[in-house]
CSV table of C-alpha atoms in Angstrom, one decimal:
chain,number,residue,atom,x,y,z
L,96,MET,CA,107.7,68.7,56.6
L,97,PRO,CA,105.0,70.8,58.8
L,98,SER,CA,105.6,74.7,59.5
L,99,ASP,CA,103.7,74.5,62.5
L,100,PHE,CA,105.5,73.2,65.7
L,101,HIS,CA,103.1,72.6,68.0
L,102,GLY,CA,101.7,76.6,67.5
L,103,VAL,CA,104.8,78.2,66.6
L,104,ARG,CA,104.0,79.0,62.8
L,105,ILE,CA,106.9,79.8,60.7
L,106,ALA,CA,107.8,82.0,58.0
L,107,GLY,CA,111.5,82.1,56.5
L,108,VAL,CA,113.8,84.9,55.2
L,109,LEU,CA,117.2,83.4,53.2
L,110,LEU,CA,119.3,87.0,54.0
L,111,ALA,CA,121.4,87.9,50.6
L,112,GLY,CA,121.1,92.0,51.3
L,113,GLY,CA,124.9,92.4,52.0
L,114,GLN,CA,127.2,93.2,49.7
L,115,SER,CA,129.8,90.4,49.1
L,116,ARG,CA,133.0,91.9,49.2
L,117,ARG,CA,135.0,89.6,50.0
L,118,MET,CA,133.8,87.7,46.8
L,119,GLY,CA,134.4,90.5,44.3
L,120,GLY,CA,131.3,91.8,45.3
L,121,GLY,CA,128.1,91.2,43.2
L,122,ASP,CA,126.0,88.6,44.5
L,123,LYS,CA,127.1,85.8,45.9
L,124,SER,CA,124.1,83.6,45.9
L,125,LEU,CA,123.7,83.7,42.4
L,126,ARG,CA,127.6,82.0,41.6
L,127,LEU,CA,126.9,78.4,40.6
L,128,LEU,CA,127.9,75.8,42.3
L,129,GLY,CA,127.9,72.5,40.4
L,130,GLY,CA,126.2,74.6,37.1
L,131,ARG,CA,123.7,75.8,40.0
L,132,PRO,CA,123.4,79.3,41.4
L,133,ILE,CA,124.2,78.8,45.2
L,134,LEU,CA,120.6,80.4,46.0
L,135,ALA,CA,118.0,77.6,44.2
L,136,ARG,CA,121.0,74.9,46.4
L,137,VAL,CA,119.5,77.4,49.4
L,138,ILE,CA,116.0,77.5,48.4
L,139,GLU,CA,115.6,73.9,47.8
L,140,ARG,CA,116.9,73.2,51.8
L,141,ALA,CA,114.6,75.9,53.6
L,142,ARG,CA,111.1,76.0,51.8
L,143,PRO,CA,110.0,72.8,52.5
L,144,GLN,CA,110.8,74.0,56.7
L,145,VAL,CA,108.4,77.1,56.6
L,146,ALA,CA,105.0,77.8,55.8
L,147,VAL,CA,106.3,81.1,53.4
L,148,LEU,CA,109.7,82.2,52.4
L,149,ALA,CA,110.9,85.6,51.1
L,150,LEU,CA,114.0,86.6,50.2
L,151,ASN,CA,115.6,90.1,51.7
L,152,ALA,CA,117.8,91.9,48.8
L,153,ASN,CA,118.7,95.2,48.2
L,154,GLY,CA,119.0,96.7,44.8
L,155,ASP,CA,116.8,95.8,41.6
L,156,PRO,CA,114.9,92.6,42.5
L,157,ALA,CA,114.2,91.7,39.4
L,158,ARG,CA,117.6,89.9,39.0
L,159,PHE,CA,116.1,87.2,41.2
L,160,GLY,CA,113.0,87.3,39.2
L,161,GLU,CA,113.7,83.6,38.5
L,162,PHE,CA,113.2,82.3,41.9
L,163,GLY,CA,109.8,83.5,42.3
L,164,LEU,CA,110.0,84.7,45.7
L,165,PRO,CA,109.3,88.0,47.5
L,166,VAL,CA,111.9,90.5,47.4
L,167,ILE,CA,112.1,92.3,50.5
L,168,ALA,CA,114.8,94.9,50.7
L,169,ASP,CA,116.2,96.4,53.7
L,170,SER,CA,114.8,99.4,55.9
L,171,VAL,CA,117.4,100.9,57.9
L,172,PRO,CA,119.8,102.4,55.4
L,173,ASP,CA,123.5,101.8,53.9
L,174,PHE,CA,123.7,98.0,53.9
L,175,ALA,CA,123.1,97.8,57.9
L,176,GLY,CA,124.1,93.9,58.5
L,177,PRO,CA,122.2,90.6,58.6
L,178,LEU,CA,120.1,92.7,61.8
L,179,ALA,CA,118.9,95.1,59.2
L,180,GLY,CA,117.7,91.5,57.2
L,181,VAL,CA,116.3,89.9,60.1
L,182,LEU,CA,113.6,93.1,60.8
L,183,ALA,CA,113.0,93.1,57.2
L,184,GLY,CA,111.7,89.6,57.6
L,185,LEU,CA,110.0,90.5,61.0
L,186,ASP,CA,108.3,93.4,59.3
L,187,TRP,CA,107.3,91.3,55.9
L,188,ALA,CA,105.3,88.4,57.6
L,189,ALA,CA,104.0,90.7,60.5
L,190,ALA,CA,102.6,92.2,57.5
L,191,THR,CA,101.9,89.1,55.6
L,192,MET,CA,101.2,86.2,57.5
L,193,PRO,CA,99.4,87.5,60.9
L,194,GLY,CA,99.5,84.1,62.3
L,195,VAL,CA,103.5,83.5,61.8
L,196,THR,CA,104.9,83.7,65.8
L,197,HIS,CA,109.1,83.3,64.3
L,198,VAL,CA,110.7,83.7,61.9
L,199,ALA,CA,113.8,81.5,60.2
L,200,SER,CA,117.0,83.4,59.0
L,201,PHE,CA,119.0,81.9,56.7
L,202,ALA,CA,122.3,82.5,55.0
L,203,THR,CA,122.3,82.3,51.6
L,204,ASP,CA,126.2,81.4,50.8
L,205,ALA,CA,125.5,78.1,52.7
L,206,PRO,CA,125.1,75.5,50.4
L,207,PHE,CA,125.0,72.4,52.8
L,208,GLN,CA,122.8,74.0,55.6
L,209,PRO,CA,120.8,71.1,56.9
L,210,LEU,CA,117.3,69.7,55.8
L,211,ASP,CA,116.0,69.8,59.9
L,212,LEU,CA,117.6,73.4,60.9
L,213,VAL,CA,114.0,74.6,61.5
L,214,PRO,CA,112.2,71.8,63.5
L,215,ARG,CA,115.7,71.6,65.3
L,216,LEU,CA,115.7,75.8,66.1
L,217,VAL,CA,111.7,75.4,67.6
L,218,ALA,CA,113.2,71.9,70.0
L,219,GLY,CA,115.9,74.5,71.3
L,220,LEU,CA,113.5,76.6,72.1
L,221,GLY,CA,112.2,74.5,75.1
L,222,GLY,CA,108.8,75.6,74.6
L,223,GLY,CA,109.4,79.2,75.7
L,224,ARG,CA,112.3,78.9,78.2
L,225,HIS,CA,114.5,80.4,75.1
L,226,ARG,CA,113.6,83.7,73.5
L,227,LEU,CA,116.2,82.9,70.3
L,228,ALA,CA,117.9,79.5,69.5
L,229,CYS,CA,120.8,79.6,66.8
L,230,ALA,CA,122.9,76.9,65.0
L,231,ALA,CA,126.3,76.2,65.9
L,232,SER,CA,128.4,72.6,64.7
L,233,ALA,CA,132.1,72.0,65.9
L,234,SER,CA,132.0,74.3,68.6
L,235,GLN,CA,131.2,77.5,66.9
L,236,ALA,CA,127.3,79.6,66.9
L,237,HIS,CA,126.6,80.2,63.4
L,238,PRO,CA,123.9,83.6,64.5
L,239,VAL,CA,122.8,84.3,60.6
L,240,PHE,CA,120.8,80.8,61.0
L,241,ALA,CA,118.8,81.3,63.9
L,242,LEU,CA,114.9,81.6,65.1
L,243,TRP,CA,113.5,84.9,66.1
L,244,PRO,CA,109.9,85.9,67.7
L,245,ILE,CA,108.1,88.3,66.0
L,246,GLU,CA,107.4,90.0,69.3
L,247,LEU,CA,111.5,91.5,68.4
L,248,ARG,CA,110.4,93.5,66.1
L,249,ALA,CA,110.6,97.1,67.9
L,250,GLU,CA,113.6,96.1,69.4
L,251,LEU,CA,115.3,94.6,67.1
L,252,ARG,CA,114.3,98.4,65.3
L,253,ARG,CA,115.5,100.7,68.0
L,254,ALA,CA,118.6,98.4,68.5
L,255,LEU,CA,119.8,98.9,64.5
L,256,VAL,CA,118.5,102.6,64.4
L,257,GLU,CA,119.1,104.4,67.7
L,258,GLU,CA,121.5,102.0,69.1
L,259,GLU,CA,123.3,101.5,65.6
L,260,ILE,CA,124.4,98.1,67.2
L,261,ARG,CA,125.2,95.2,63.9
L,262,LYS,CA,126.4,92.0,65.3
L,263,VAL,CA,123.7,89.4,65.7
L,264,ASP,CA,125.5,88.3,68.8
L,265,ARG,CA,125.5,92.0,70.7
L,266,PHE,CA,122.0,91.6,70.1
L,267,THR,CA,121.2,88.3,71.0
L,268,ALA,CA,123.5,88.8,74.4
L,269,ARG,CA,120.3,90.2,75.6
L,270,TYR,CA,118.1,87.7,75.8
L,271,THR,CA,118.5,83.7,76.6
L,272,LEU,CA,119.3,81.8,73.0
L,273,ALA,CA,119.6,78.6,72.4
L,274,GLN,CA,122.9,77.0,70.9
L,275,VAL,CA,121.6,73.9,69.0
L,276,ASP,CA,124.7,71.7,67.2
L,277,PHE,CA,124.4,70.0,64.7
L,278,PRO,CA,127.0,67.4,63.6
L,279,VAL,CA,129.6,67.3,61.2
L,280,GLY,CA,129.9,64.4,58.6
L,281,GLU,CA,131.7,64.9,55.2
L,282,VAL,CA,131.1,68.4,55.6
L,283,ASP,CA,130.4,71.3,58.3
L,284,PRO,CA,126.5,71.6,57.2
L,285,PHE,CA,127.3,75.8,57.4
L,286,PHE,CA,130.3,75.8,55.4
L,287,ASN,CA,129.9,78.7,53.8
L,288,THR,CA,131.3,80.1,50.0
L,289,ASN,CA,132.4,84.3,51.1
L,290,ARG,CA,135.6,84.5,48.5
L,291,PRO,CA,136.7,82.8,45.5
L,292,GLU,CA,138.6,79.6,46.4
L,293,ASP,CA,135.6,78.9,48.9
L,294,LEU,CA,133.5,78.2,45.8
L,295,GLU,CA,135.9,75.6,44.7
L,296,ALA,CA,136.4,74.0,48.0
L,297,ALA,CA,132.6,73.6,47.7
L,298,GLU,CA,132.7,72.4,44.3
L,299,ARG,CA,134.9,69.9,45.1
L,300,LEU,CA,132.3,68.9,48.8
L,301,LEU,CA,130.1,69.0,46.3
L,302,ALA,CA,132.1,66.0,44.4
L,303,VAL,CA,132.2,64.1,47.5
L,304,LEU,CA,128.4,64.3,48.3
L,305,GLY,CA,127.5,62.7,45.1
L,306,GLY,CA,126.2,66.3,43.5
L,307,VAL,CA,123.4,66.7,46.7
């Protein structure tokens, strides 16, 4: 799958910078699903859709060494939420890949996320009619699965540092945002494993999907 869509060149950032309180702490993306880390499943789905992929995580990066990705930490302190991870991704992409125009963000607790997420988000931008695009399913927006222009770096940093904005939708409400709807089949593609019972449900869903 190409990572350059009509001049929109995409990098990707996997957001794993949270504290996973509802899962009991630790890195929920490293929990096993079908005998494999959830993160491994997410990487398989995200990597073909972007030119380059990084993992946003705080603490010792060595715990993610087996995945072979650059690990980038938040530049905003005190676990400022997914927006801080998005900013880290934008800064990393701007520093390492000058040709990148956008960064796609992916949650790392959603093992069934779409294989065509990025091209459909790019199409949702409408050739520039919208500044941002995010995914939706079953009438619910999923703002962590989104496409962010590099040019918003300074505005996002100001919102985080000076205005202390933490909720993604508070920031995105300032811009024209396309919500791209994804169908729900046997499983909602944005089903996430926030809690231990969600992980149990994901095991059941994995069996329904034939171990995908």
